[in-house]
Amino acid sequence: MRLVVVGAGAIGTLFGALLQRAGNEVTLVARPEHASAIQRDGVRLEGRTAATIPVQAVPTLPDGLVVDAALLTVKTFDVPSAAAVFAQSARTPTVVAALENGLGVEEAAEQALTSAGWSAAGDWIVRGINSVPAMLVGPGVVRHAGEGELLLADYKSGKHAEVLARAFRAAGISARVTEDREREVWRKALVNAAINPVTADHGIPNGRLLLDPYRGQALQLLDEALSVAQAEGVRFTDTDAQRELWRVVRATAENRSSMLQDLDRGRRTEIDSISGAILELGQRRGIALPATARIVQRIHAREPRTDPGVTRLA
Ligand code: KPL
């Protein structure tokens, strides 16, 4: 397949490099220093996968791009602009797989692609729900940091998820199609709502959440997020949610969460599309979420005032 990875940070670079190694034709669109290191030396993978893989990498999306699919691995808040820039570059509708964390990602992509003139834009969108952990070590260098799985779901009536899942599996990435997109999006959002803000606030790897006081804080956030999920009609019990939380914490114990990696780099985080989105849904339903409200404020206070983000892709 011909693939473009729009916003190749840790996860996009890991996936793009593995897909290229498996025989796909991949272009990574990445921040300039990352793109030029890859163009010069290839992608260097460490950890679970140790390899150097030559991949085409550019700092901006080429015009008139012809690909079979775009993987959007930008931050959630950059999905609308990345989708719009891709639509302009691709000219004709093509599969767009959005692999971000958080709630409302596919809706945001659909809106942007529709505004760019695509009809039935939702049929081109695949939602990716990823728990393969990866860390950007430096320009061109990514650590494959543990076990995880990529779930793929067609958003509307399109039938693209299986084709992508096959390509990912052929590249050695554990990937499968799910028919229950909403439940899986929530399952991941619950885990992210508990892991990401606590690890980011305290500067700790995921595995430290097994210890108090972090354990208690993560459980409190999980509990609040779960009350919103349940009110939204997603059927998870406390036991389901806790089992999933500790499973992911153990599988990604040495990983620094994506939110912590963002703060480490002085970048804006995805707090608004994870805990912020849950808080907003809770407020609409009159559910009090005091711990979530506090952590949203604490993470915002740690964020930089500006982050150019995807505007570099235009
Ligand atoms: O999704 C993640 C993230 O960091 O955003 C987990 C699975 C929690 C791995 O760190």
PDB file of C-alpha atoms and ligand atoms in Angstrom:
ATOM      1  CA  MET A   1       0.000   0.000   0.000  1.00  0.00           C
ATOM      2  CA  ARG A   2       1.015   3.611  -0.461  1.00  0.00           C
ATOM      3  CA  LEU A   3       0.631   5.293   2.893  1.00  0.00           C
ATOM      4  CA  VAL A   4       1.259   8.721   4.324  1.00  0.00           C
ATOM      5  CA  VAL A   5       1.626   9.229   8.059  1.00  0.00           C
ATOM      6  CA  VAL A   6       0.515  12.754   8.878  1.00  0.00           C
ATOM      7  CA  GLY A   7       2.110  13.965  12.105  1.00  0.00           C
ATOM      8  CA  ALA A   8       4.703  11.233  12.597  1.00  0.00           C
ATOM      9  CA  GLY A   9       5.744  11.485  16.241  1.00  0.00           C
ATOM     10  CA  ALA A  10       6.516   8.418  18.327  1.00  0.00           C
ATOM     11  CA  ILE A  11       3.643   6.165  17.304  1.00  0.00           C
ATOM     12  CA  GLY A  12       3.338   7.348  13.700  1.00  0.00           C
ATOM     13  CA  THR A  13       7.048   6.853  13.133  1.00  0.00           C
ATOM     14  CA  LEU A  14       7.044   3.382  14.715  1.00  0.00           C
ATOM     15  CA  PHE A  15       4.053   2.242  12.657  1.00  0.00           C
ATOM     16  CA  GLY A  16       5.284   3.936   9.469  1.00  0.00           C
ATOM     17  CA  ALA A  17       8.727   2.328   9.736  1.00  0.00           C
ATOM     18  CA  LEU A  18       7.309  -1.157  10.401  1.00  0.00           C
ATOM     19  CA  LEU A  19       4.854  -0.787   7.510  1.00  0.00           C
ATOM     20  CA  GLN A  20       7.669   0.335   5.195  1.00  0.00           C
ATOM     21  CA  ARG A  21       9.811  -2.631   6.243  1.00  0.00           C
ATOM     22  CA  ALA A  22       6.897  -4.946   5.375  1.00  0.00           C
ATOM     23  CA  GLY A  23       6.917  -3.693   1.766  1.00  0.00           C
ATOM     24  CA  ASN A  24       4.554  -0.725   1.841  1.00  0.00           C
ATOM     25  CA  GLU A  25       5.516   2.624   0.357  1.00  0.00           C
ATOM     26  CA  VAL A  26       5.403   5.025   3.306  1.00  0.00           C
ATOM     27  CA  THR A  27       5.908   8.781   3.552  1.00  0.00           C
ATOM     28  CA  LEU A  28       6.256  10.265   7.012  1.00  0.00           C
ATOM     29  CA  VAL A  29       5.258  13.901   7.484  1.00  0.00           C
ATOM     30  CA  ALA A  30       7.039  15.020  10.619  1.00  0.00           C
ATOM     31  CA  ARG A  31       8.474  18.031  12.416  1.00  0.00           C
ATOM     32  CA  PRO A  32      11.477  19.364  10.458  1.00  0.00           C
ATOM     33  CA  GLU A  33      14.273  18.101  12.749  1.00  0.00           C
ATOM     34  CA  HIS A  34      12.690  14.615  12.955  1.00  0.00           C
ATOM     35  CA  ALA A  35      12.069  14.480   9.178  1.00  0.00           C
ATOM     36  CA  SER A  36      15.613  15.484   8.272  1.00  0.00           C
ATOM     37  CA  ALA A  37      17.183  12.980  10.712  1.00  0.00           C
ATOM     38  CA  ILE A  38      15.039  10.205   9.168  1.00  0.00           C
ATOM     39  CA  GLN A  39      15.770  11.310   5.616  1.00  0.00           C
ATOM     40  CA  ARG A  40      19.510  11.193   6.453  1.00  0.00           C
ATOM     41  CA  ASP A  41      19.786   8.085   8.687  1.00  0.00           C
ATOM     42  CA  GLY A  42      16.457   6.226   8.450  1.00  0.00           C
ATOM     43  CA  VAL A  43      14.205   5.503  11.441  1.00  0.00           C
ATOM     44  CA  ARG A  44      16.132   3.965  14.320  1.00  0.00           C
ATOM     45  CA  LEU A  45      13.904   1.729  16.444  1.00  0.00           C
ATOM     46  CA  GLU A  46      14.906   0.625  19.935  1.00  0.00           C
ATOM     47  CA  GLY A  47      13.300  -1.570  22.581  1.00  0.00           C
ATOM     48  CA  ARG A  48      10.951  -4.391  21.501  1.00  0.00           C
ATOM     49  CA  THR A  49      11.969  -3.770  17.889  1.00  0.00           C
ATOM     50  CA  ALA A  50      15.609  -2.929  17.209  1.00  0.00           C
ATOM     51  CA  ALA A  51      16.183  -1.920  13.592  1.00  0.00           C
ATOM     52  CA  THR A  52      17.184   0.911  11.302  1.00  0.00           C
ATOM     53  CA  ILE A  53      14.651   1.366   8.530  1.00  0.00           C
ATOM     54  CA  PRO A  54      15.025   3.799   5.625  1.00  0.00           C
ATOM     55  CA  VAL A  55      11.760   5.708   5.155  1.00  0.00           C
ATOM     56  CA  GLN A  56      10.856   8.745   3.087  1.00  0.00           C
ATOM     57  CA  ALA A  57      10.290  11.667   5.487  1.00  0.00           C
ATOM     58  CA  VAL A  58       9.237  15.225   4.714  1.00  0.00           C
ATOM     59  CA  PRO A  59       8.360  18.273   6.844  1.00  0.00           C
ATOM     60  CA  THR A  60       5.250  19.226   4.846  1.00  0.00           C
ATOM     61  CA  LEU A  61       2.600  17.278   2.972  1.00  0.00           C
ATOM     62  CA  PRO A  62       3.497  17.105  -0.721  1.00  0.00           C
ATOM     63  CA  ASP A  63       0.900  18.496  -3.118  1.00  0.00           C
ATOM     64  CA  GLY A  64      -1.077  16.122  -5.357  1.00  0.00           C
ATOM     65  CA  LEU A  65      -0.308  13.161  -3.123  1.00  0.00           C
ATOM     66  CA  VAL A  66      -1.509   9.758  -4.397  1.00  0.00           C
ATOM     67  CA  VAL A  67      -1.870   7.248  -1.552  1.00  0.00           C
ATOM     68  CA  ASP A  68      -4.166   4.393  -0.586  1.00  0.00           C
ATOM     69  CA  ALA A  69      -4.548   5.684   2.950  1.00  0.00           C
ATOM     70  CA  ALA A  70      -3.443   8.433   5.305  1.00  0.00           C
ATOM     71  CA  LEU A  71      -2.700   7.627   8.917  1.00  0.00           C
ATOM     72  CA  LEU A  72      -3.372  10.689  11.052  1.00  0.00           C
ATOM     73  CA  THR A  73      -1.164  10.505  14.127  1.00  0.00           C
ATOM     74  CA  VAL A  74      -1.279  14.179  15.022  1.00  0.00           C
ATOM     75  CA  LYS A  75      -2.445  15.322  18.440  1.00  0.00           C
ATOM     76  CA  THR A  76      -6.217  15.263  18.798  1.00  0.00           C
ATOM     77  CA  PHE A  77      -6.558  19.045  18.715  1.00  0.00           C
ATOM     78  CA  ASP A  78      -4.746  19.069  15.351  1.00  0.00           C
ATOM     79  CA  VAL A  79      -7.090  16.551  13.674  1.00  0.00           C
ATOM     80  CA  PRO A  80      -9.268  19.214  11.955  1.00  0.00           C
ATOM     81  CA  SER A  81      -6.314  21.068  10.432  1.00  0.00           C
ATOM     82  CA  ALA A  82      -4.416  17.871   9.510  1.00  0.00           C
ATOM     83  CA  ALA A  83      -7.511  16.396   7.831  1.00  0.00           C
ATOM     84  CA  ALA A  84      -8.103  19.667   5.956  1.00  0.00           C
ATOM     85  CA  VAL A  85      -4.490  19.872   4.776  1.00  0.00           C
ATOM     86  CA  PHE A  86      -4.574  16.213   3.686  1.00  0.00           C
ATOM     87  CA  ALA A  87      -7.852  16.733   1.787  1.00  0.00           C
ATOM     88  CA  GLN A  88      -6.277  19.607  -0.085  1.00  0.00           C
ATOM     89  CA  SER A  89      -3.156  17.629  -0.890  1.00  0.00           C
ATOM     90  CA  ALA A  90      -4.909  14.368  -1.885  1.00  0.00           C
ATOM     91  CA  ARG A  91      -7.553  16.037  -4.060  1.00  0.00           C
ATOM     92  CA  THR A  92      -9.724  12.897  -4.301  1.00  0.00           C
ATOM     93  CA  PRO A  93     -11.234  11.087  -1.286  1.00  0.00           C
ATOM     94  CA  THR A  94      -8.978   8.418   0.197  1.00  0.00           C
ATOM     95  CA  VAL A  95      -9.034   6.373   3.391  1.00  0.00           C
ATOM     96  CA  VAL A  96      -8.168   8.446   6.453  1.00  0.00           C
ATOM     97  CA  ALA A  97      -7.346   6.479   9.604  1.00  0.00           C
ATOM     98  CA  ALA A  98      -7.367   8.628  12.743  1.00  0.00           C
ATOM     99  CA  LEU A  99      -5.249   7.006  15.462  1.00  0.00           C
ATOM    100  CA  GLU A 100      -5.518   9.636  18.180  1.00  0.00           C
ATOM    101  CA  ASN A 101      -6.430   9.323  21.847  1.00  0.00           C
ATOM    102  CA  GLY A 102      -9.631  10.832  23.165  1.00  0.00           C
ATOM    103  CA  LEU A 103     -13.275  11.372  22.347  1.00  0.00           C
ATOM    104  CA  GLY A 104     -14.778  13.004  19.252  1.00  0.00           C
ATOM    105  CA  VAL A 105     -11.845  12.314  16.903  1.00  0.00           C
ATOM    106  CA  GLU A 106     -13.782  10.749  14.021  1.00  0.00           C
ATOM    107  CA  GLU A 107     -16.462  13.442  14.249  1.00  0.00           C
ATOM    108  CA  ALA A 108     -13.782  16.157  14.001  1.00  0.00           C
ATOM    109  CA  ALA A 109     -12.153  14.448  11.002  1.00  0.00           C
ATOM    110  CA  GLU A 110     -15.525  14.045   9.265  1.00  0.00           C
ATOM    111  CA  GLN A 111     -16.372  17.696   9.730  1.00  0.00           C
ATOM    112  CA  ALA A 112     -13.024  18.820   8.310  1.00  0.00           C
ATOM    113  CA  LEU A 113     -13.199  16.477   5.294  1.00  0.00           C
ATOM    114  CA  THR A 114     -16.810  17.489   4.604  1.00  0.00           C
ATOM    115  CA  SER A 115     -15.817  21.171   4.735  1.00  0.00           C
ATOM    116  CA  ALA A 116     -13.036  20.345   2.259  1.00  0.00           C
ATOM    117  CA  GLY A 117     -15.734  19.150  -0.168  1.00  0.00           C
ATOM    118  CA  TRP A 118     -15.703  15.357   0.326  1.00  0.00           C
ATOM    119  CA  SER A 119     -19.175  13.856   0.085  1.00  0.00           C
ATOM    120  CA  ALA A 120     -20.017  11.018   2.490  1.00  0.00           C
ATOM    121  CA  ALA A 121     -16.706  11.846   4.186  1.00  0.00           C
ATOM    122  CA  GLY A 122     -17.498   9.524   7.106  1.00  0.00           C
ATOM    123  CA  ASP A 123     -17.286   6.524   4.762  1.00  0.00           C
ATOM    124  CA  TRP A 124     -13.558   7.194   4.279  1.00  0.00           C
ATOM    125  CA  ILE A 125     -12.774   7.409   7.969  1.00  0.00           C
ATOM    126  CA  VAL A 126     -11.353   4.596  10.047  1.00  0.00           C
ATOM    127  CA  ARG A 127     -10.939   5.125  13.767  1.00  0.00           C
ATOM    128  CA  GLY A 128      -7.796   3.629  15.261  1.00  0.00           C
ATOM    129  CA  ILE A 129      -7.656   2.912  18.974  1.00  0.00           C
ATOM    130  CA  ASN A 130      -4.053   2.298  19.803  1.00  0.00           C
ATOM    131  CA  SER A 131      -2.364   0.940  22.887  1.00  0.00           C
ATOM    132  CA  VAL A 132       1.011   0.041  21.409  1.00  0.00           C
ATOM    133  CA  PRO A 133       3.373   2.217  23.478  1.00  0.00           C
ATOM    134  CA  ALA A 134       6.132   4.219  21.827  1.00  0.00           C
ATOM    135  CA  MET A 135       8.468   7.023  22.894  1.00  0.00           C
ATOM    136  CA  LEU A 136      10.362   9.535  20.825  1.00  0.00           C
ATOM    137  CA  VAL A 137      13.961   9.267  22.062  1.00  0.00           C
ATOM    138  CA  GLY A 138      15.309  12.002  19.795  1.00  0.00           C
ATOM    139  CA  PRO A 139      15.133  13.088  16.143  1.00  0.00           C
ATOM    140  CA  GLY A 140      14.772   9.916  14.076  1.00  0.00           C
ATOM    141  CA  VAL A 141      14.891   7.582  17.088  1.00  0.00           C
ATOM    142  CA  VAL A 142      11.830   5.837  18.573  1.00  0.00           C
ATOM    143  CA  ARG A 143      11.551   3.356  21.408  1.00  0.00           C
ATOM    144  CA  HIS A 144       9.008   0.566  20.943  1.00  0.00           C
ATOM    145  CA  ALA A 145       8.182   0.510  24.624  1.00  0.00           C
ATOM    146  CA  GLY A 146       5.966  -2.485  25.357  1.00  0.00           C
ATOM    147  CA  GLU A 147       3.031  -4.648  24.410  1.00  0.00           C
ATOM    148  CA  GLY A 148      -0.164  -3.316  22.915  1.00  0.00           C
ATOM    149  CA  GLU A 149      -2.763  -3.696  20.250  1.00  0.00           C
ATOM    150  CA  LEU A 150      -4.209  -1.487  17.536  1.00  0.00           C
ATOM    151  CA  LEU A 151      -7.982  -1.718  17.079  1.00  0.00           C
ATOM    152  CA  LEU A 152      -9.476  -0.400  13.854  1.00  0.00           C
ATOM    153  CA  ALA A 153     -13.129   0.437  13.211  1.00  0.00           C
ATOM    154  CA  ASP A 154     -14.914   1.749  10.137  1.00  0.00           C
ATOM    155  CA  TYR A 155     -16.657   4.960  11.193  1.00  0.00           C
ATOM    156  CA  LYS A 156     -19.699   4.960   8.878  1.00  0.00           C
ATOM    157  CA  SER A 157     -20.497   2.507   6.083  1.00  0.00           C
ATOM    158  CA  GLY A 158     -16.994   2.261   4.606  1.00  0.00           C
ATOM    159  CA  LYS A 159     -15.181  -1.084   4.572  1.00  0.00           C
ATOM    160  CA  HIS A 160     -11.548  -0.163   4.968  1.00  0.00           C
ATOM    161  CA  ALA A 161     -10.621  -1.233   8.482  1.00  0.00           C
ATOM    162  CA  GLU A 162      -9.928  -4.856   7.533  1.00  0.00           C
ATOM    163  CA  VAL A 163      -7.576  -3.904   4.686  1.00  0.00           C
ATOM    164  CA  LEU A 164      -5.585  -1.688   7.041  1.00  0.00           C
ATOM    165  CA  ALA A 165      -5.608  -4.285   9.821  1.00  0.00           C
ATOM    166  CA  ARG A 166      -4.131  -6.827   7.394  1.00  0.00           C
ATOM    167  CA  ALA A 167      -1.351  -4.425   6.417  1.00  0.00           C
ATOM    168  CA  PHE A 168      -0.556  -3.729  10.086  1.00  0.00           C
ATOM    169  CA  ARG A 169      -0.511  -7.427  10.958  1.00  0.00           C
ATOM    170  CA  ALA A 170       1.792  -8.162   8.012  1.00  0.00           C
ATOM    171  CA  ALA A 171       4.110  -5.525   9.508  1.00  0.00           C
ATOM    172  CA  GLY A 172       4.183  -7.369  12.844  1.00  0.00           C
ATOM    173  CA  ILE A 173       1.790  -5.025  14.652  1.00  0.00           C
ATOM    174  CA  SER A 174      -0.968  -6.702  16.602  1.00  0.00           C
ATOM    175  CA  ALA A 175      -4.072  -5.236  14.920  1.00  0.00           C
ATOM    176  CA  ARG A 176      -7.692  -6.261  14.562  1.00  0.00           C
ATOM    177  CA  VAL A 177     -11.022  -4.852  13.500  1.00  0.00           C
ATOM    178  CA  THR A 178     -13.649  -4.054  16.086  1.00  0.00           C
ATOM    179  CA  GLU A 179     -17.349  -3.682  15.298  1.00  0.00           C
ATOM    180  CA  ASP A 180     -17.955  -1.865  18.584  1.00  0.00           C
ATOM    181  CA  ARG A 181     -16.171   1.402  17.958  1.00  0.00           C
ATOM    182  CA  GLU A 182     -17.917   3.406  20.650  1.00  0.00           C
ATOM    183  CA  ARG A 183     -17.212   0.918  23.403  1.00  0.00           C
ATOM    184  CA  GLU A 184     -13.568   0.579  22.414  1.00  0.00           C
ATOM    185  CA  VAL A 185     -13.114   4.352  22.156  1.00  0.00           C
ATOM    186  CA  TRP A 186     -14.533   4.638  25.674  1.00  0.00           C
ATOM    187  CA  ARG A 187     -12.421   1.747  26.964  1.00  0.00           C
ATOM    188  CA  LYS A 188      -9.310   3.588  25.799  1.00  0.00           C
ATOM    189  CA  ALA A 189     -10.579   6.973  27.008  1.00  0.00           C
ATOM    190  CA  LEU A 190     -11.171   5.544  30.507  1.00  0.00           C
ATOM    191  CA  VAL A 191      -7.626   4.188  30.627  1.00  0.00           C
ATOM    192  CA  ASN A 192      -6.138   7.419  29.278  1.00  0.00           C
ATOM    193  CA  ALA A 193      -8.209   9.506  31.720  1.00  0.00           C
ATOM    194  CA  ALA A 194      -6.638   7.564  34.593  1.00  0.00           C
ATOM    195  CA  ILE A 195      -3.060   7.056  33.352  1.00  0.00           C
ATOM    196  CA  ASN A 196      -2.121  10.114  31.340  1.00  0.00           C
ATOM    197  CA  PRO A 197      -2.861  13.065  33.673  1.00  0.00           C
ATOM    198  CA  VAL A 198      -1.440  11.404  36.791  1.00  0.00           C
ATOM    199  CA  THR A 199       1.780  10.305  35.076  1.00  0.00           C
ATOM    200  CA  ALA A 200       2.094  13.734  33.423  1.00  0.00           C
ATOM    201  CA  ASP A 201       1.438  15.621  36.657  1.00  0.00           C
ATOM    202  CA  HIS A 202       4.019  13.643  38.645  1.00  0.00           C
ATOM    203  CA  GLY A 203       6.557  12.954  35.875  1.00  0.00           C
ATOM    204  CA  ILE A 204       6.427   9.191  36.383  1.00  0.00           C
ATOM    205  CA  PRO A 205       6.361   6.185  34.012  1.00  0.00           C
ATOM    206  CA  ASN A 206       3.085   4.278  33.770  1.00  0.00           C
ATOM    207  CA  GLY A 207       4.224   1.405  36.002  1.00  0.00           C
ATOM    208  CA  ARG A 208       4.519   3.709  39.047  1.00  0.00           C
ATOM    209  CA  LEU A 209       0.717   3.959  39.104  1.00  0.00           C
ATOM    210  CA  LEU A 210       0.717   0.566  40.789  1.00  0.00           C
ATOM    211  CA  LEU A 211       1.993   2.358  43.912  1.00  0.00           C
ATOM    212  CA  ASP A 212       0.260   4.794  46.216  1.00  0.00           C
ATOM    213  CA  PRO A 213      -0.470   7.691  46.206  1.00  0.00           C
ATOM    214  CA  TYR A 214      -0.566   7.515  42.392  1.00  0.00           C
ATOM    215  CA  ARG A 215      -2.704   4.370  42.436  1.00  0.00           C
ATOM    216  CA  GLY A 216      -5.403   6.117  44.460  1.00  0.00           C
ATOM    217  CA  GLN A 217      -5.384   9.173  42.183  1.00  0.00           C
ATOM    218  CA  ALA A 218      -5.663   7.046  39.048  1.00  0.00           C
ATOM    219  CA  LEU A 219      -8.550   5.078  40.549  1.00  0.00           C
ATOM    220  CA  GLN A 220     -10.394   8.251  41.492  1.00  0.00           C
ATOM    221  CA  LEU A 221     -10.107   9.598  37.926  1.00  0.00           C
ATOM    222  CA  LEU A 222     -11.144   6.227  36.517  1.00  0.00           C
ATOM    223  CA  ASP A 223     -14.165   6.156  38.776  1.00  0.00           C
ATOM    224  CA  GLU A 224     -15.302   9.636  37.712  1.00  0.00           C
ATOM    225  CA  ALA A 225     -14.759   8.900  34.007  1.00  0.00           C
ATOM    226  CA  LEU A 226     -16.625   5.636  34.378  1.00  0.00           C
ATOM    227  CA  SER A 227     -19.673   7.373  35.861  1.00  0.00           C
ATOM    228  CA  VAL A 228     -19.845   9.495  32.686  1.00  0.00           C
ATOM    229  CA  ALA A 229     -19.331   6.493  30.384  1.00  0.00           C
ATOM    230  CA  GLN A 230     -22.145   4.666  32.155  1.00  0.00           C
ATOM    231  CA  ALA A 231     -24.425   7.706  31.911  1.00  0.00           C
ATOM    232  CA  GLU A 232     -23.645   7.784  28.174  1.00  0.00           C
ATOM    233  CA  GLY A 233     -24.902   4.212  27.935  1.00  0.00           C
ATOM    234  CA  VAL A 234     -21.550   2.433  27.673  1.00  0.00           C
ATOM    235  CA  ARG A 235     -21.797  -0.691  29.758  1.00  0.00           C
ATOM    236  CA  PHE A 236     -18.579  -1.115  31.754  1.00  0.00           C
ATOM    237  CA  THR A 237     -18.616  -2.300  35.340  1.00  0.00           C
ATOM    238  CA  ASP A 238     -16.101  -1.009  37.921  1.00  0.00           C
ATOM    239  CA  THR A 239     -14.382  -4.375  37.735  1.00  0.00           C
ATOM    240  CA  ASP A 240     -14.109  -4.263  33.912  1.00  0.00           C
ATOM    241  CA  ALA A 241     -12.655  -0.771  34.017  1.00  0.00           C
ATOM    242  CA  GLN A 242     -10.147  -1.503  36.782  1.00  0.00           C
ATOM    243  CA  ARG A 243      -9.037  -4.751  35.193  1.00  0.00           C
ATOM    244  CA  GLU A 244      -8.407  -2.903  31.920  1.00  0.00           C
ATOM    245  CA  LEU A 245      -6.558  -0.080  33.683  1.00  0.00           C
ATOM    246  CA  TRP A 246      -4.121  -2.390  35.485  1.00  0.00           C
ATOM    247  CA  ARG A 247      -3.659  -4.543  32.393  1.00  0.00           C
ATOM    248  CA  VAL A 248      -2.557  -1.489  30.365  1.00  0.00           C
ATOM    249  CA  VAL A 249      -0.435  -0.110  33.232  1.00  0.00           C
ATOM    250  CA  ARG A 250       1.464  -3.414  33.464  1.00  0.00           C
ATOM    251  CA  ALA A 251       1.824  -3.839  29.691  1.00  0.00           C
ATOM    252  CA  THR A 252       3.193  -0.286  29.340  1.00  0.00           C
ATOM    253  CA  ALA A 253       4.972  -0.065  32.718  1.00  0.00           C
ATOM    254  CA  GLU A 254       8.200   1.426  31.395  1.00  0.00           C
ATOM    255  CA  ASN A 255       6.463   3.845  29.009  1.00  0.00           C
ATOM    256  CA  ARG A 256       6.148   7.541  29.699  1.00  0.00           C
ATOM    257  CA  SER A 257       2.571   8.359  28.724  1.00  0.00           C
ATOM    258  CA  SER A 258       2.009  10.499  25.647  1.00  0.00           C
ATOM    259  CA  MET A 259       0.821  13.333  27.907  1.00  0.00           C
ATOM    260  CA  LEU A 260       4.023  13.215  29.931  1.00  0.00           C
ATOM    261  CA  GLN A 261       6.075  13.117  26.720  1.00  0.00           C
ATOM    262  CA  ASP A 262       4.228  16.217  25.526  1.00  0.00           C
ATOM    263  CA  LEU A 263       5.007  18.106  28.740  1.00  0.00           C
ATOM    264  CA  ASP A 264       8.641  16.902  28.613  1.00  0.00           C
ATOM    265  CA  ARG A 265       8.887  18.548  25.187  1.00  0.00           C
ATOM    266  CA  GLY A 266       7.098  21.744  26.217  1.00  0.00           C
ATOM    267  CA  ARG A 267       4.102  20.938  24.050  1.00  0.00           C
ATOM    268  CA  ARG A 268       0.372  21.218  24.429  1.00  0.00           C
ATOM    269  CA  THR A 269      -1.226  17.979  25.694  1.00  0.00           C
ATOM    270  CA  GLU A 270      -4.422  16.088  24.824  1.00  0.00           C
ATOM    271  CA  ILE A 271      -5.967  16.807  28.235  1.00  0.00           C
ATOM    272  CA  ASP A 272      -8.937  18.610  26.639  1.00  0.00           C
ATOM    273  CA  SER A 273      -9.947  15.688  24.404  1.00  0.00           C
ATOM    274  CA  ILE A 274      -9.525  13.143  27.195  1.00  0.00           C
ATOM    275  CA  SER A 275     -10.358  14.477  30.673  1.00  0.00           C
ATOM    276  CA  GLY A 276     -11.765  17.783  29.344  1.00  0.00           C
ATOM    277  CA  ALA A 277     -14.222  15.978  27.056  1.00  0.00           C
ATOM    278  CA  ILE A 278     -15.304  13.716  29.915  1.00  0.00           C
ATOM    279  CA  LEU A 279     -15.743  16.727  32.187  1.00  0.00           C
ATOM    280  CA  GLU A 280     -17.903  18.453  29.602  1.00  0.00           C
ATOM    281  CA  LEU A 281     -20.131  15.388  29.148  1.00  0.00           C
ATOM    282  CA  GLY A 282     -20.389  15.089  32.932  1.00  0.00           C
ATOM    283  CA  GLN A 283     -21.365  18.752  33.297  1.00  0.00           C
ATOM    284  CA  ARG A 284     -24.091  18.326  30.666  1.00  0.00           C
ATOM    285  CA  ARG A 285     -25.510  15.436  32.674  1.00  0.00           C
ATOM    286  CA  GLY A 286     -25.102  17.127  36.053  1.00  0.00           C
ATOM    287  CA  ILE A 287     -22.420  14.662  37.236  1.00  0.00           C
ATOM    288  CA  ALA A 288     -19.815  16.204  39.545  1.00  0.00           C
ATOM    289  CA  LEU A 289     -16.222  15.276  38.657  1.00  0.00           C
ATOM    290  CA  PRO A 290     -14.063  17.151  41.192  1.00  0.00           C
ATOM    291  CA  ALA A 291     -10.843  15.151  40.727  1.00  0.00           C
ATOM    292  CA  THR A 292     -11.107  15.399  36.933  1.00  0.00           C
ATOM    293  CA  ALA A 293     -11.736  19.157  37.105  1.00  0.00           C
ATOM    294  CA  ARG A 294      -8.671  19.613  39.341  1.00  0.00           C
ATOM    295  CA  ILE A 295      -6.346  17.549  37.158  1.00  0.00           C
ATOM    296  CA  VAL A 296      -7.473  19.348  33.990  1.00  0.00           C
ATOM    297  CA  GLN A 297      -6.473  22.632  35.645  1.00  0.00           C
ATOM    298  CA  ARG A 298      -3.149  21.248  36.868  1.00  0.00           C
ATOM    299  CA  ILE A 299      -2.187  19.936  33.426  1.00  0.00           C
ATOM    300  CA  HIS A 300      -3.227  23.194  31.752  1.00  0.00           C
ATOM    301  CA  ALA A 301      -1.035  25.080  34.189  1.00  0.00           C
ATOM    302  CA  ARG A 302       1.937  22.980  33.050  1.00  0.00           C
ATOM    303  CA  GLU A 303       1.334  23.495  29.331  1.00  0.00           C
ATOM    304  CA  PRO A 304       3.160  26.072  27.226  1.00  0.00           C
ATOM    305  CA  ARG A 305       1.125  29.039  26.032  1.00  0.00           C
ATOM    306  CA  THR A 306       1.680  28.277  22.339  1.00  0.00           C
ATOM    307  CA  ASP A 307       2.590  25.213  20.333  1.00  0.00           C
ATOM    308  CA  PRO A 308       2.702  25.599  16.562  1.00  0.00           C
ATOM    309  CA  GLY A 309       1.583  21.958  16.079  1.00  0.00           C
ATOM    310  CA  VAL A 310       0.299  20.968  12.709  1.00  0.00           C
ATOM    311  CA  THR A 311       0.386  24.427  11.110  1.00  0.00           C
ATOM    312  CA  ARG A 312       3.851  23.282  10.026  1.00  0.00           C
ATOM    313  CA  LEU A 313       2.207  20.681   7.798  1.00  0.00           C
ATOM    314  CA  ALA A 314       0.474  23.267   5.632  1.00  0.00           C
TER     315      ALA A 314
HETATM  316  O1  KPL B   1      -2.239   5.546  25.218  1.00  0.00           O
HETATM  317  C1  KPL B   1      -1.331   5.666  26.002  1.00  0.00           C
HETATM  318  C2  KPL B   1      -0.703   7.007  26.079  1.00  0.00           C
HETATM  319  O2  KPL B   1       0.355   7.165  26.659  1.00  0.00           O
HETATM  320  O3  KPL B   1      -1.313   7.930  25.506  1.00  0.00           O
HETATM  321  C3  KPL B   1      -0.980   4.535  26.928  1.00  0.00           C
HETATM  322  C4  KPL B   1      -1.623   3.242  26.440  1.00  0.00           C
HETATM  323  C5  KPL B   1      -1.483   4.891  28.281  1.00  0.00           C
HETATM  324  C6  KPL B   1       0.474   4.191  26.961  1.00  0.00           C
HETATM  325  O4  KPL B   1       1.252   5.096  27.641  1.00  0.00           O
END
